[in-house]
Coordinates of C-alpha atoms and ligand atoms in Angstrom, one line a residue:
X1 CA 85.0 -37.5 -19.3
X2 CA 86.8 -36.0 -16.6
X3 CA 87.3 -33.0 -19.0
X4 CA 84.0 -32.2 -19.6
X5 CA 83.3 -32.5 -15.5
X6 CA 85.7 -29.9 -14.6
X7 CA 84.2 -27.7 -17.4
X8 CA 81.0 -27.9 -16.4
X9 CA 82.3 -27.1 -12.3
X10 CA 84.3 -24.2 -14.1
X11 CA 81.4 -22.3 -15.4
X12 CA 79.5 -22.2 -11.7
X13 CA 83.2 -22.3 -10.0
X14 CA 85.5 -20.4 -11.8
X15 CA 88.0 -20.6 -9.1
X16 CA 87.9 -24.6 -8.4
X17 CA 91.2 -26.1 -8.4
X18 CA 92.0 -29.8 -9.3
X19 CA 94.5 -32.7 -8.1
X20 CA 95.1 -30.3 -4.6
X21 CA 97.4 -32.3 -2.1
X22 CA 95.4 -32.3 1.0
X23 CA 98.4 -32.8 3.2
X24 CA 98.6 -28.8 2.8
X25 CA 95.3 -28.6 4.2
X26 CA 95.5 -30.6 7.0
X27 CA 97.7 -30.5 10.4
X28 CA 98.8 -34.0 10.2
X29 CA 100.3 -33.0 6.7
X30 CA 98.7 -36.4 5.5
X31 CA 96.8 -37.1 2.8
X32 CA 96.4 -37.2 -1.2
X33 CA 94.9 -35.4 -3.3
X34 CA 91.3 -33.7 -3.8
X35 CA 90.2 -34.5 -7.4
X36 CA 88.0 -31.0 -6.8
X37 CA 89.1 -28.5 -4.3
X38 CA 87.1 -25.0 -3.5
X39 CA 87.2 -22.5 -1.0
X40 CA 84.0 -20.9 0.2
X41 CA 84.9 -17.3 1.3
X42 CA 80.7 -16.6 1.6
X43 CA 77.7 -18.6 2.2
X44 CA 76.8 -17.7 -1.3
X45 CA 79.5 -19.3 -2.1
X46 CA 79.2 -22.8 -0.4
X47 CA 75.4 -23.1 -2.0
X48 CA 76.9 -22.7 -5.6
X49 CA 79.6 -25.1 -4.7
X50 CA 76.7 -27.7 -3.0
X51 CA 74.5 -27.0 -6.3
X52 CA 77.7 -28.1 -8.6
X53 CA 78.3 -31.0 -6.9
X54 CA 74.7 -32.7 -7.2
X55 CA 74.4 -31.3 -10.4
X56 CA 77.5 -33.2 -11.9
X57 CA 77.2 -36.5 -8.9
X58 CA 80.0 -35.6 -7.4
X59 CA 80.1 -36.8 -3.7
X60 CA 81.3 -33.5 -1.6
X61 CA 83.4 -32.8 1.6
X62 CA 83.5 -30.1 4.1
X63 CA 86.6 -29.1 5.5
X64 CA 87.6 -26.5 8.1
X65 CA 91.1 -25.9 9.1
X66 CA 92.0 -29.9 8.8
X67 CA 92.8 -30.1 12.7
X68 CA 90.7 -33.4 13.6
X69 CA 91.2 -35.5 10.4
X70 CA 93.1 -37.9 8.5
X71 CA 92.8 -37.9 5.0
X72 CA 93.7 -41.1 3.1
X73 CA 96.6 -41.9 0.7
X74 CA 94.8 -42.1 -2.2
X75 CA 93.0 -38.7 -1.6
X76 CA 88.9 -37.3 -2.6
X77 CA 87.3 -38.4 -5.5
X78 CA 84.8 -35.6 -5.1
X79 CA 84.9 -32.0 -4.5
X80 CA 86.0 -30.7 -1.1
X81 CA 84.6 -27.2 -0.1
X82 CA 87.2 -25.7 2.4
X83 CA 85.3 -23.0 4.1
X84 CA 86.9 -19.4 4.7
X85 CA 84.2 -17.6 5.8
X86 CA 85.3 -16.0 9.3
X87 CA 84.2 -13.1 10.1
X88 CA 83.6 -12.6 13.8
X89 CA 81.8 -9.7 15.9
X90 CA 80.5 -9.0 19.7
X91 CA 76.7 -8.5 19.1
X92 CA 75.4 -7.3 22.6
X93 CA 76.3 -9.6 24.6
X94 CA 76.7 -12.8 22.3
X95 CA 80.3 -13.5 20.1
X96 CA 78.8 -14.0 16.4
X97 CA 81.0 -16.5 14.7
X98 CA 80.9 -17.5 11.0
X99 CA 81.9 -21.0 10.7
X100 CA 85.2 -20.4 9.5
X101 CA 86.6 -18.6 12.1
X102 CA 89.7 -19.9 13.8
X103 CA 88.9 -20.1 17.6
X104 CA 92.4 -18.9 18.1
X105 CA 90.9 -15.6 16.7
X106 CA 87.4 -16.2 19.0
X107 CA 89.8 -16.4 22.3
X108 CA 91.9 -13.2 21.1
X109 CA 88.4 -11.2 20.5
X110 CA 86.8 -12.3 23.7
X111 CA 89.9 -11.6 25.7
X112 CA 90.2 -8.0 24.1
X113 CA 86.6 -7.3 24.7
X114 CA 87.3 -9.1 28.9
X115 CA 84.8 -11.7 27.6
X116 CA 85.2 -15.2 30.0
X117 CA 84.0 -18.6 28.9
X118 CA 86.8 -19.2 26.4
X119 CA 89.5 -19.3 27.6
X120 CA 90.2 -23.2 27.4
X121 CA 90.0 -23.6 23.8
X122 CA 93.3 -21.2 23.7
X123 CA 95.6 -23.5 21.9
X124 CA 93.1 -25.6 20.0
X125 CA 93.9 -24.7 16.5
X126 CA 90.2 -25.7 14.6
X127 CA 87.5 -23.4 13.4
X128 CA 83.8 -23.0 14.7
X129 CA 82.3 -25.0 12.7
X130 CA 84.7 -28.2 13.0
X131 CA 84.6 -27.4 17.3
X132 CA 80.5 -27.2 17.3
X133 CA 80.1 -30.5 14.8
X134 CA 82.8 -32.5 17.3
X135 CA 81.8 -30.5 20.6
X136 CA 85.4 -29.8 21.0
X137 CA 86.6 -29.4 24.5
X138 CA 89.3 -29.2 27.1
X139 CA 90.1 -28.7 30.8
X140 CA 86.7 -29.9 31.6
X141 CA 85.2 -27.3 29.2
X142 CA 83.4 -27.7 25.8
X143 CA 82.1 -25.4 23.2
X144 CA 78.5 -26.5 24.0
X145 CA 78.9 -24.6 27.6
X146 CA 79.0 -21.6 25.6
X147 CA 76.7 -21.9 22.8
X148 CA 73.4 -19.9 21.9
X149 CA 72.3 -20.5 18.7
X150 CA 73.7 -22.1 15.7
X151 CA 72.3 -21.3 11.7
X152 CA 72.9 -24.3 9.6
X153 CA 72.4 -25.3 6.0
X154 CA 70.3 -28.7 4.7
X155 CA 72.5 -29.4 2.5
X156 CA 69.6 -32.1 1.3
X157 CA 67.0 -29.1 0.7
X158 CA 69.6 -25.8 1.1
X159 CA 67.3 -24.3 3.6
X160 CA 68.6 -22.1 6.1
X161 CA 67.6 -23.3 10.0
X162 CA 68.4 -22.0 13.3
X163 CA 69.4 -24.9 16.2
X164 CA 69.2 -23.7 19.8
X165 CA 71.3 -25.0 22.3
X166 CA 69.0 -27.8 23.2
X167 CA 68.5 -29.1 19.6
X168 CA 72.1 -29.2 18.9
X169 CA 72.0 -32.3 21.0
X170 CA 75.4 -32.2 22.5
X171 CA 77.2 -35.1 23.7
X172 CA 80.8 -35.9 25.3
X173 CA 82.8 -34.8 21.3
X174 CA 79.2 -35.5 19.8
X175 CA 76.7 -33.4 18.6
X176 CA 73.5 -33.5 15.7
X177 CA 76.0 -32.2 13.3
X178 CA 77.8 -35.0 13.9
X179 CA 75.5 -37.6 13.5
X180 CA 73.2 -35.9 10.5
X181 CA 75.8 -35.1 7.9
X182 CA 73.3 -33.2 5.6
X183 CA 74.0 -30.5 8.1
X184 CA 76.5 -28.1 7.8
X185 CA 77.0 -24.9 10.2
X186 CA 77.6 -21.8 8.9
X187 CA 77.4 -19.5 12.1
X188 CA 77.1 -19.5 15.7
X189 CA 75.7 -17.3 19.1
X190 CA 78.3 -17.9 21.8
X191 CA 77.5 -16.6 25.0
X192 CA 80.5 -15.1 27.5
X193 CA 80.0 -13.1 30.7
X194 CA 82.1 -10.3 31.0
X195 CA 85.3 -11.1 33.3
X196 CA 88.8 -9.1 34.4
X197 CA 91.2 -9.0 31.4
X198 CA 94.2 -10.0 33.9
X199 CA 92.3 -12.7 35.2
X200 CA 91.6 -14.0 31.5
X201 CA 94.8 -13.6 30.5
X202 CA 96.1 -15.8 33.0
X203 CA 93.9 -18.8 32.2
X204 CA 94.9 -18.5 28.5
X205 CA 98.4 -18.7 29.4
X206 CA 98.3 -21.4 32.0
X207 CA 96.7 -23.4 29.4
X208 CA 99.2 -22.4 26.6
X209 CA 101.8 -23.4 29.3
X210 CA 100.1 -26.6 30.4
X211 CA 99.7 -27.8 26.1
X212 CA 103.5 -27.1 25.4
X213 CA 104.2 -29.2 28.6
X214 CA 102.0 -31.9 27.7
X215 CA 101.6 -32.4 24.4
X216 CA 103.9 -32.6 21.4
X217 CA 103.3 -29.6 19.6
X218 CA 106.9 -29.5 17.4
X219 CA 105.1 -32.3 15.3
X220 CA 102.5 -32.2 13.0
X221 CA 99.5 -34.2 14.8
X222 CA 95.7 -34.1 14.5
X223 CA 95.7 -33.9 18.3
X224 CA 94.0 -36.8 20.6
X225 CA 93.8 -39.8 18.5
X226 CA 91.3 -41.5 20.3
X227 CA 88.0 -40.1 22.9
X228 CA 88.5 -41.1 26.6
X229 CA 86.8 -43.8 27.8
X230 CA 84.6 -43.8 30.9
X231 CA 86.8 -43.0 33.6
X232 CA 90.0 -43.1 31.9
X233 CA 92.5 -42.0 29.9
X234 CA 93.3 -43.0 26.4
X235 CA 96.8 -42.0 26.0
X236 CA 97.4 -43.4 30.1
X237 CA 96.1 -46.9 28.6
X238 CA 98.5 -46.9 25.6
X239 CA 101.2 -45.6 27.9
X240 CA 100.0 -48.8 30.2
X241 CA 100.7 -50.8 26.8
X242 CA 104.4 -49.7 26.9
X243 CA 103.5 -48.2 23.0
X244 CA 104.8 -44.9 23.9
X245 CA 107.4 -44.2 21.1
X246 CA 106.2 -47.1 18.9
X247 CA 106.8 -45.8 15.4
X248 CA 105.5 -47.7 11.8
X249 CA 106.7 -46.0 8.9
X250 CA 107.1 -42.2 9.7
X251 CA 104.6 -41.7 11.7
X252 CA 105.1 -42.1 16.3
X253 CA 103.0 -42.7 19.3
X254 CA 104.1 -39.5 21.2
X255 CA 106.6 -40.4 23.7
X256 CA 105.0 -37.3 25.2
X257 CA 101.6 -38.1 24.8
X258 CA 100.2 -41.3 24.7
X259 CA 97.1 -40.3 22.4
X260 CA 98.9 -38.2 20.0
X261 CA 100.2 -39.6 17.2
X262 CA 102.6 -37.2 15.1
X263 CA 104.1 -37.0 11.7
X264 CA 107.7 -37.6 11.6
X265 CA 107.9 -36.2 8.1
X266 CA 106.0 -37.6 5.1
X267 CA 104.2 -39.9 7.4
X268 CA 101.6 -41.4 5.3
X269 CA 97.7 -42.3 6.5
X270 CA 98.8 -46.1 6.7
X271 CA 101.0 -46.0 9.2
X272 CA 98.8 -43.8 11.3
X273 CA 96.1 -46.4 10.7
X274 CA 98.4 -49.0 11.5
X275 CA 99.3 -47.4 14.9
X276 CA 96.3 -46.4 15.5
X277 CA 94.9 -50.5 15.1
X278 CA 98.0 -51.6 17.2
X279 CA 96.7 -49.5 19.9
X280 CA 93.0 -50.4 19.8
X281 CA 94.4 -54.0 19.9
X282 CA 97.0 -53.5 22.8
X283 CA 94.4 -51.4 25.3
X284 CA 91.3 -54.1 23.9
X285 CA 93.6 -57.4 25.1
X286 CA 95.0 -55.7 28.5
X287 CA 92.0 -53.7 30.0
X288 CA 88.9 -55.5 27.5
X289 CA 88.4 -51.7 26.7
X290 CA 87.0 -50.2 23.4
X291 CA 88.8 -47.3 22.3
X292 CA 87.3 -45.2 19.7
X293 CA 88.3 -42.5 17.2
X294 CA 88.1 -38.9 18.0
X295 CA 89.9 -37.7 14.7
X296 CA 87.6 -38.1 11.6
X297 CA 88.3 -40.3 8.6
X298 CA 88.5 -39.1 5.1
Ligands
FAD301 C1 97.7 -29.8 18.5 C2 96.2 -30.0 18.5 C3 95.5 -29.9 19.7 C4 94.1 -30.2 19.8 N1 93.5 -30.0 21.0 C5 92.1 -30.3 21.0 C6 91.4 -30.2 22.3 O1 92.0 -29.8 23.3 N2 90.1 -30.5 22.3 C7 89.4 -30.8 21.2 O2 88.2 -31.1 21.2 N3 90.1 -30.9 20.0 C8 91.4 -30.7 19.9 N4 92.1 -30.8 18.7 C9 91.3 -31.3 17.5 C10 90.7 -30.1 16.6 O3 91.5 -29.0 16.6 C11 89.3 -29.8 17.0 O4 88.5 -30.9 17.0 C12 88.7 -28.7 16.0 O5 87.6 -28.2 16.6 C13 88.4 -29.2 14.6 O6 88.1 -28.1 13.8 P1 88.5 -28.1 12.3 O7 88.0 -26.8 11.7 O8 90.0 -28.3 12.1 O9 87.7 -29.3 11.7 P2 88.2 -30.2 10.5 O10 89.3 -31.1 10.9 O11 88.4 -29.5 9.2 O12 86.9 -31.2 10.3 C14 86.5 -32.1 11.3 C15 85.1 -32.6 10.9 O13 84.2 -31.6 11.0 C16 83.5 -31.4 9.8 N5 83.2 -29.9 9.7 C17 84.1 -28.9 9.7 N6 83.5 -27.7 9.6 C18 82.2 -28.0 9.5 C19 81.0 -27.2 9.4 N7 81.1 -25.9 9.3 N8 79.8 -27.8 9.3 C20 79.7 -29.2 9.4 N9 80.8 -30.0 9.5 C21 82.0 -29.4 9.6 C22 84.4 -32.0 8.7 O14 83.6 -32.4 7.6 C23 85.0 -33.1 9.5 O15 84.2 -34.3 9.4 C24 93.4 -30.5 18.6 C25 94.1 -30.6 17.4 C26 95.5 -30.4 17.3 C27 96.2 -30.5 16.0

């Protein structure tokens, strides 16, 4: 049976990989394997890999660069699509980003061409795509400050549509890609103003600065654990909880950073949800507060 699946996925994928730990496809460096593993390095691409999947049941996953997710133990009993498209370009006066691209590569490019409106996502090590579907943000920023226009793929229908700003219906790490998960973006408009390269540069590295101070970036992490909650802090409210340090298995509550959790080395996706329980727990008894996920299940 499972024979005559990755045959058939063969002949439209020749490139599709099996049994492909996702802990090497993640930050965390968590998480078992993908029974079905292919990288999309077009659109083109993608649509085969969508078409394979519904043509042999197979439930399918998009991945970007793995920096907001923790992948379970057991792994993917489906296909996971990594896309790798990433080109990026100025068009007059808009960045155009395919959904692969690494922002780290989107703040380089904007700073290079003395673009502003980027600068805060120096640091944040996602793509495009992942940032737009979580509205990704920092130092008061988000991605939906800067956005134009975003082309998208139904992956119910495989049409092609364009979301403006306002349909993208962006919310505090929430967005309609978020909450519709037939949708999946393949590009997107950002608009920058043009600004002094010095003056750029400087925000970049006061953030850079202000991360390696702050957060515990020697450890493999998936970054904030939880969203803030109205007025507060999530990792100040576990801190408040005295859980700071607490470890299960090999994986910590950053005695850094209260809503980071980090790999100690071959952490595995239980302890994190074990920790990351503890802590809902801990912050619900003490302050009757809800905390909820920011990183993404899989
Ligand atoms: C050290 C560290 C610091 C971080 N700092 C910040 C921060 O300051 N602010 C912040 O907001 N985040 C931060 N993050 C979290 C993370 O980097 C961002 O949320 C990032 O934008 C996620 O992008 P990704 O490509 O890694 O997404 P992934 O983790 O690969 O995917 C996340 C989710 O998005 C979906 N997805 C990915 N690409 C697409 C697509 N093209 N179309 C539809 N769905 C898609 C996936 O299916 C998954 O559900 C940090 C992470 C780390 C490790």
């Amino acid at each position: 049976m499972g024979k005559l699946i990755i045959q058939k996925l063969k002949k439209d994928l020749p490139d599709i990989r099996t049994n492909v730990p996702l802990k090497n496809h993640t930050t965390f460096r968590i998480g078992g394997p993908a029974r079905f593993f292919f990288i999309a390095k077009t659109k083109e691409n993608l649509i085969k890999a969508i078409q394979a999947a519904n043509k042999n049941n197979l439930p399918f996953f998009i991945l970007g660069h793995g920096s907001n997710l923790l992948v379970c133990d057991k792994g993917y009993d489906g296909l996971v699509i990594k896309l790798q498209f990433e080109n990026c370009k100025l068009q007059e006066k808009s960045l155009y980003a395919e959904a692969g691209a690494k922002l780290a590569n989107l703040v380089k490019l904007s700073l290079n061409r003395e673009l502003t409106g980027l600068e805060w996502a120096a640091g944040i090590p996602g793509t495009i795509g992942g940032a737009i579907r979580g509205n990704a943000g920092a130092f008061k920023k988000a991605i939906s400050d800067v956005i134009k226009k975003v082309e998208v793929l139904d992956s119910k229908n495989l049409r092609f549509k364009i979301y403006n700003l306002s349909d993208c219906k962006f919310g505090y790490r929430d967005s309609i890609f978020k909450q519709r998960k037939n949708l999946i973006i393949l590009s997107a408009e950002i608009k920058l103003k043009i600004g002094d390269k010095n003056e750029i540069q400087k925000k970049i590295k006061e953030y850079l600065n202000w991360r390696r101070k702050n957060q515990p970036l020697n450890f493999p992490s998936a970054g904030s654990v939880f969203k803030n909650p109205k007025k507060n802090s999530a990792g100040k409210l576990i801190e408040k909880c005295g859980l700071k340090g607490k470890k299960i298995g090999k994986a910590r509550i950053s005695e850094k950073h209260g809503n980071f959790i980090v790999n100690l080395g071959g952490a595995r996706a239980r302890d994190v949800v074990n920790l990351i329980q503890l802590s809902k727990k801990k912050v619900k008894e003490k302050f009757k507060i809800e905390l909820k996920e920011e990183i993404q299940y899989l």
